[in-house]
Amino acid sequence: MAYFEIGIYAPLHSENIGTLWRTAYQLGAAGIFVVGKVHRTQSSDTTRTPRQIPFRSFPTWADFLQHRPIGSRLVGIEMGGSPLQQFVHPAEAMYVLGSEANGLPGHVLEDCDAIISLESLRHPSYNVAVAGGIVMYHRQFFTKSGSGSSI
């Protein structure tokens, strides 16, 4: 059975976490996570997402790695990675986005099984929650999610 979660490393704005959480629920994620920041729920969350899929917070990257699901592939979402259009999503994946200001640090990228990027027309980067939504949408509707990959 296919399984995925998505999260943000060192997020700066709780609004982005809330937006990603609701989008993750809509697009079939098993949960979301953050590394390095505690999150408060948003009063604007009309679907009561916290009751639908879990949110986990990890104080450090090492703690996240220790507690991620066994067998899941770590997929970084970062400028300069392989194009999303060509990516075959692994059956079990943990997608990680970088902070709004700094992206993913080198030590996180080194731990990733794959790094994917999103093409754009004007500015090279997307809002972190929007980038996560695009990747989840691609996983659910443009590929055979859970079919495995070479990573």
PDB file of C-alpha atoms in Angstrom:
ATOM      1  CA  MET A   1       0.000   0.000   0.000  1.00  0.00           C
ATOM      2  CA  ALA A   2       1.365   3.423  -0.935  1.00  0.00           C
ATOM      3  CA  TYR A   3       2.201   5.763   1.929  1.00  0.00           C
ATOM      4  CA  PHE A   4       3.586   9.267   2.128  1.00  0.00           C
ATOM      5  CA  GLU A   5       4.062  12.178   4.465  1.00  0.00           C
ATOM      6  CA  ILE A   6       5.312  15.677   3.762  1.00  0.00           C
ATOM      7  CA  GLY A   7       6.997  18.238   5.954  1.00  0.00           C
ATOM      8  CA  ILE A   8       9.119  21.343   6.277  1.00  0.00           C
ATOM      9  CA  TYR A   9      12.618  21.659   7.684  1.00  0.00           C
ATOM     10  CA  ALA A  10      12.950  24.794   9.874  1.00  0.00           C
ATOM     11  CA  PRO A  11       9.753  26.562   8.724  1.00  0.00           C
ATOM     12  CA  LEU A  12       9.477  30.291   9.360  1.00  0.00           C
ATOM     13  CA  HIS A  13       5.720  30.896   9.077  1.00  0.00           C
ATOM     14  CA  SER A  14       2.989  28.840  10.748  1.00  0.00           C
ATOM     15  CA  GLU A  15       0.579  29.856   7.970  1.00  0.00           C
ATOM     16  CA  ASN A  16       2.614  27.793   5.516  1.00  0.00           C
ATOM     17  CA  ILE A  17       2.444  24.797   7.830  1.00  0.00           C
ATOM     18  CA  GLY A  18      -1.331  25.162   8.075  1.00  0.00           C
ATOM     19  CA  THR A  19      -1.726  25.471   4.311  1.00  0.00           C
ATOM     20  CA  LEU A  20       0.505  22.457   3.693  1.00  0.00           C
ATOM     21  CA  TRP A  21      -1.436  20.457   6.312  1.00  0.00           C
ATOM     22  CA  ARG A  22      -4.797  21.110   4.691  1.00  0.00           C
ATOM     23  CA  THR A  23      -3.427  20.393   1.213  1.00  0.00           C
ATOM     24  CA  ALA A  24      -1.807  17.184   2.471  1.00  0.00           C
ATOM     25  CA  TYR A  25      -5.166  16.048   3.826  1.00  0.00           C
ATOM     26  CA  GLN A  26      -6.889  16.845   0.514  1.00  0.00           C
ATOM     27  CA  LEU A  27      -4.252  14.961  -1.495  1.00  0.00           C
ATOM     28  CA  GLY A  28      -4.042  11.781   0.559  1.00  0.00           C
ATOM     29  CA  ALA A  29      -1.010  12.213   2.805  1.00  0.00           C
ATOM     30  CA  ALA A  30      -0.786   9.988   5.857  1.00  0.00           C
ATOM     31  CA  GLY A  31       0.553  12.917   7.893  1.00  0.00           C
ATOM     32  CA  ILE A  32       2.740  15.985   7.984  1.00  0.00           C
ATOM     33  CA  PHE A  33       5.766  16.962  10.026  1.00  0.00           C
ATOM     34  CA  VAL A  34       8.128  19.795  10.834  1.00  0.00           C
ATOM     35  CA  VAL A  35      11.716  19.635  11.944  1.00  0.00           C
ATOM     36  CA  GLY A  36      12.888  22.304  14.361  1.00  0.00           C
ATOM     37  CA  LYS A  37       9.700  24.229  15.126  1.00  0.00           C
ATOM     38  CA  VAL A  38       6.567  23.802  17.207  1.00  0.00           C
ATOM     39  CA  HIS A  39       3.282  24.506  15.417  1.00  0.00           C
ATOM     40  CA  ARG A  40      -0.019  26.023  16.523  1.00  0.00           C
ATOM     41  CA  THR A  41      -3.254  25.152  14.734  1.00  0.00           C
ATOM     42  CA  GLN A  42      -4.833  27.838  12.564  1.00  0.00           C
ATOM     43  CA  SER A  43      -8.240  29.324  13.311  1.00  0.00           C
ATOM     44  CA  SER A  44      -8.834  29.458   9.547  1.00  0.00           C
ATOM     45  CA  ASP A  45      -8.706  25.651   9.247  1.00  0.00           C
ATOM     46  CA  THR A  46     -12.320  24.961   8.279  1.00  0.00           C
ATOM     47  CA  THR A  47     -11.842  21.256   7.505  1.00  0.00           C
ATOM     48  CA  ARG A  48     -10.519  20.509  11.006  1.00  0.00           C
ATOM     49  CA  THR A  49      -7.460  18.947   9.440  1.00  0.00           C
ATOM     50  CA  PRO A  50      -5.804  18.126  12.801  1.00  0.00           C
ATOM     51  CA  ARG A  51      -8.616  15.622  13.362  1.00  0.00           C
ATOM     52  CA  GLN A  52      -8.000  14.019   9.960  1.00  0.00           C
ATOM     53  CA  ILE A  53      -4.241  13.416   9.614  1.00  0.00           C
ATOM     54  CA  PRO A  54      -1.501  13.579  12.240  1.00  0.00           C
ATOM     55  CA  PHE A  55       1.096  16.279  12.678  1.00  0.00           C
ATOM     56  CA  ARG A  56       4.486  15.387  14.116  1.00  0.00           C
ATOM     57  CA  SER A  57       7.206  17.750  15.294  1.00  0.00           C
ATOM     58  CA  PHE A  58      10.857  16.739  15.550  1.00  0.00           C
ATOM     59  CA  PRO A  59      13.322  18.951  17.426  1.00  0.00           C
ATOM     60  CA  THR A  60      16.299  17.953  15.252  1.00  0.00           C
ATOM     61  CA  TRP A  61      17.069  16.361  11.893  1.00  0.00           C
ATOM     62  CA  ALA A  62      18.686  13.408  13.681  1.00  0.00           C
ATOM     63  CA  ASP A  63      15.477  12.865  15.661  1.00  0.00           C
ATOM     64  CA  PHE A  64      13.434  12.903  12.450  1.00  0.00           C
ATOM     65  CA  LEU A  65      15.727  10.344  10.798  1.00  0.00           C
ATOM     66  CA  GLN A  66      15.515   8.086  13.835  1.00  0.00           C
ATOM     67  CA  HIS A  67      11.699   8.121  13.847  1.00  0.00           C
ATOM     68  CA  ARG A  68      10.749   8.090  10.170  1.00  0.00           C
ATOM     69  CA  PRO A  69       8.867   5.006   8.958  1.00  0.00           C
ATOM     70  CA  ILE A  70      11.079   2.023   8.199  1.00  0.00           C
ATOM     71  CA  GLY A  71      11.553   1.553   4.467  1.00  0.00           C
ATOM     72  CA  SER A  72      10.350   5.020   3.508  1.00  0.00           C
ATOM     73  CA  ARG A  73      12.402   6.928   0.945  1.00  0.00           C
ATOM     74  CA  LEU A  74      13.450  10.458   1.752  1.00  0.00           C
ATOM     75  CA  VAL A  75      12.709  12.877  -1.103  1.00  0.00           C
ATOM     76  CA  GLY A  76      14.015  16.432  -0.885  1.00  0.00           C
ATOM     77  CA  ILE A  77      12.202  19.199  -2.740  1.00  0.00           C
ATOM     78  CA  GLU A  78      14.800  21.808  -3.654  1.00  0.00           C
ATOM     79  CA  MET A  79      15.917  24.004  -6.545  1.00  0.00           C
ATOM     80  CA  GLY A  80      18.524  22.253  -8.687  1.00  0.00           C
ATOM     81  CA  GLY A  81      17.114  18.748  -8.244  1.00  0.00           C
ATOM     82  CA  SER A  82      15.792  16.401 -10.915  1.00  0.00           C
ATOM     83  CA  PRO A  83      12.685  17.741 -12.678  1.00  0.00           C
ATOM     84  CA  LEU A  84       9.425  16.672 -11.038  1.00  0.00           C
ATOM     85  CA  GLN A  85       7.953  15.816 -14.463  1.00  0.00           C
ATOM     86  CA  GLN A  86      10.429  12.934 -14.837  1.00  0.00           C
ATOM     87  CA  PHE A  87      10.258  11.664 -11.253  1.00  0.00           C
ATOM     88  CA  VAL A  88       8.768   8.295 -10.381  1.00  0.00           C
ATOM     89  CA  HIS A  89       7.447   8.516  -6.845  1.00  0.00           C
ATOM     90  CA  PRO A  90       8.445   5.714  -4.468  1.00  0.00           C
ATOM     91  CA  ALA A  91       5.653   3.699  -2.849  1.00  0.00           C
ATOM     92  CA  GLU A  92       6.631   4.848   0.643  1.00  0.00           C
ATOM     93  CA  ALA A  93       7.974   8.390   0.745  1.00  0.00           C
ATOM     94  CA  MET A  94       8.768  11.169   3.162  1.00  0.00           C
ATOM     95  CA  TYR A  95       8.920  14.462   1.234  1.00  0.00           C
ATOM     96  CA  VAL A  96      10.844  17.290   2.880  1.00  0.00           C
ATOM     97  CA  LEU A  97      10.794  20.960   1.925  1.00  0.00           C
ATOM     98  CA  GLY A  98      13.232  23.614   3.106  1.00  0.00           C
ATOM     99  CA  SER A  99      12.529  26.792   5.006  1.00  0.00           C
ATOM    100  CA  GLU A 100      11.085  29.753   3.175  1.00  0.00           C
ATOM    101  CA  ALA A 101      14.344  31.714   3.387  1.00  0.00           C
ATOM    102  CA  ASN A 102      17.099  29.122   3.123  1.00  0.00           C
ATOM    103  CA  GLY A 103      15.815  25.944   1.489  1.00  0.00           C
ATOM    104  CA  LEU A 104      17.269  22.610   2.574  1.00  0.00           C
ATOM    105  CA  PRO A 105      20.745  22.650   4.136  1.00  0.00           C
ATOM    106  CA  GLY A 106      23.520  20.474   2.741  1.00  0.00           C
ATOM    107  CA  HIS A 107      23.399  17.870   5.518  1.00  0.00           C
ATOM    108  CA  VAL A 108      19.697  17.264   4.815  1.00  0.00           C
ATOM    109  CA  LEU A 109      20.252  17.000   1.055  1.00  0.00           C
ATOM    110  CA  GLU A 110      23.009  14.431   1.667  1.00  0.00           C
ATOM    111  CA  ASP A 111      20.534  12.192   3.516  1.00  0.00           C
ATOM    112  CA  CYS A 112      17.933  12.306   0.723  1.00  0.00           C
ATOM    113  CA  ASP A 113      17.413   9.319  -1.567  1.00  0.00           C
ATOM    114  CA  ALA A 114      16.274  11.715  -4.305  1.00  0.00           C
ATOM    115  CA  ILE A 115      16.054  15.477  -4.806  1.00  0.00           C
ATOM    116  CA  ILE A 116      13.369  16.907  -7.055  1.00  0.00           C
ATOM    117  CA  SER A 117      12.705  20.433  -8.270  1.00  0.00           C
ATOM    118  CA  LEU A 118       9.826  22.339  -9.814  1.00  0.00           C
ATOM    119  CA  GLU A 119      10.121  24.243 -13.044  1.00  0.00           C
ATOM    120  CA  SER A 120       8.809  27.788 -13.132  1.00  0.00           C
ATOM    121  CA  LEU A 121       8.343  30.556 -15.673  1.00  0.00           C
ATOM    122  CA  ARG A 122       9.267  33.698 -13.762  1.00  0.00           C
ATOM    123  CA  HIS A 123      10.800  33.336 -10.310  1.00  0.00           C
ATOM    124  CA  PRO A 124      12.936  30.256  -9.571  1.00  0.00           C
ATOM    125  CA  SER A 125      11.232  29.368  -6.284  1.00  0.00           C
ATOM    126  CA  TYR A 126       7.693  28.786  -5.017  1.00  0.00           C
ATOM    127  CA  ASN A 127       6.048  29.408  -1.687  1.00  0.00           C
ATOM    128  CA  VAL A 128       6.902  26.345   0.431  1.00  0.00           C
ATOM    129  CA  ALA A 129       3.278  25.239   0.902  1.00  0.00           C
ATOM    130  CA  VAL A 130       2.544  25.696  -2.810  1.00  0.00           C
ATOM    131  CA  ALA A 131       5.623  23.656  -3.765  1.00  0.00           C
ATOM    132  CA  GLY A 132       4.499  20.846  -1.475  1.00  0.00           C
ATOM    133  CA  GLY A 133       1.014  20.954  -2.968  1.00  0.00           C
ATOM    134  CA  ILE A 134       2.355  20.680  -6.509  1.00  0.00           C
ATOM    135  CA  VAL A 135       4.458  17.634  -5.607  1.00  0.00           C
ATOM    136  CA  MET A 136       1.536  15.900  -3.866  1.00  0.00           C
ATOM    137  CA  TYR A 137      -0.787  16.666  -6.777  1.00  0.00           C
ATOM    138  CA  HIS A 138       1.785  15.209  -9.180  1.00  0.00           C
ATOM    139  CA  ARG A 139       2.083  12.084  -7.028  1.00  0.00           C
ATOM    140  CA  GLN A 140      -1.673  11.518  -6.918  1.00  0.00           C
ATOM    141  CA  PHE A 141      -2.810  12.487 -10.404  1.00  0.00           C
ATOM    142  CA  PHE A 142       0.073  12.437 -12.884  1.00  0.00           C
ATOM    143  CA  THR A 143       1.955   9.276 -11.967  1.00  0.00           C
ATOM    144  CA  LYS A 144       1.249   5.787 -10.776  1.00  0.00           C
ATOM    145  CA  SER A 145       1.951   6.592  -7.148  1.00  0.00           C
ATOM    146  CA  GLY A 146       3.302   3.769  -5.151  1.00  0.00           C
ATOM    147  CA  SER A 147       4.613   1.940  -8.200  1.00  0.00           C
ATOM    148  CA  GLY A 148       8.120   2.218  -6.836  1.00  0.00           C
ATOM    149  CA  SER A 149      11.187   3.753  -8.380  1.00  0.00           C
ATOM    150  CA  SER A 150      14.856   3.276  -8.886  1.00  0.00           C
ATOM    151  CA  ILE A 151      15.847   5.375  -5.882  1.00  0.00           C
TER     152      ILE A 151
END
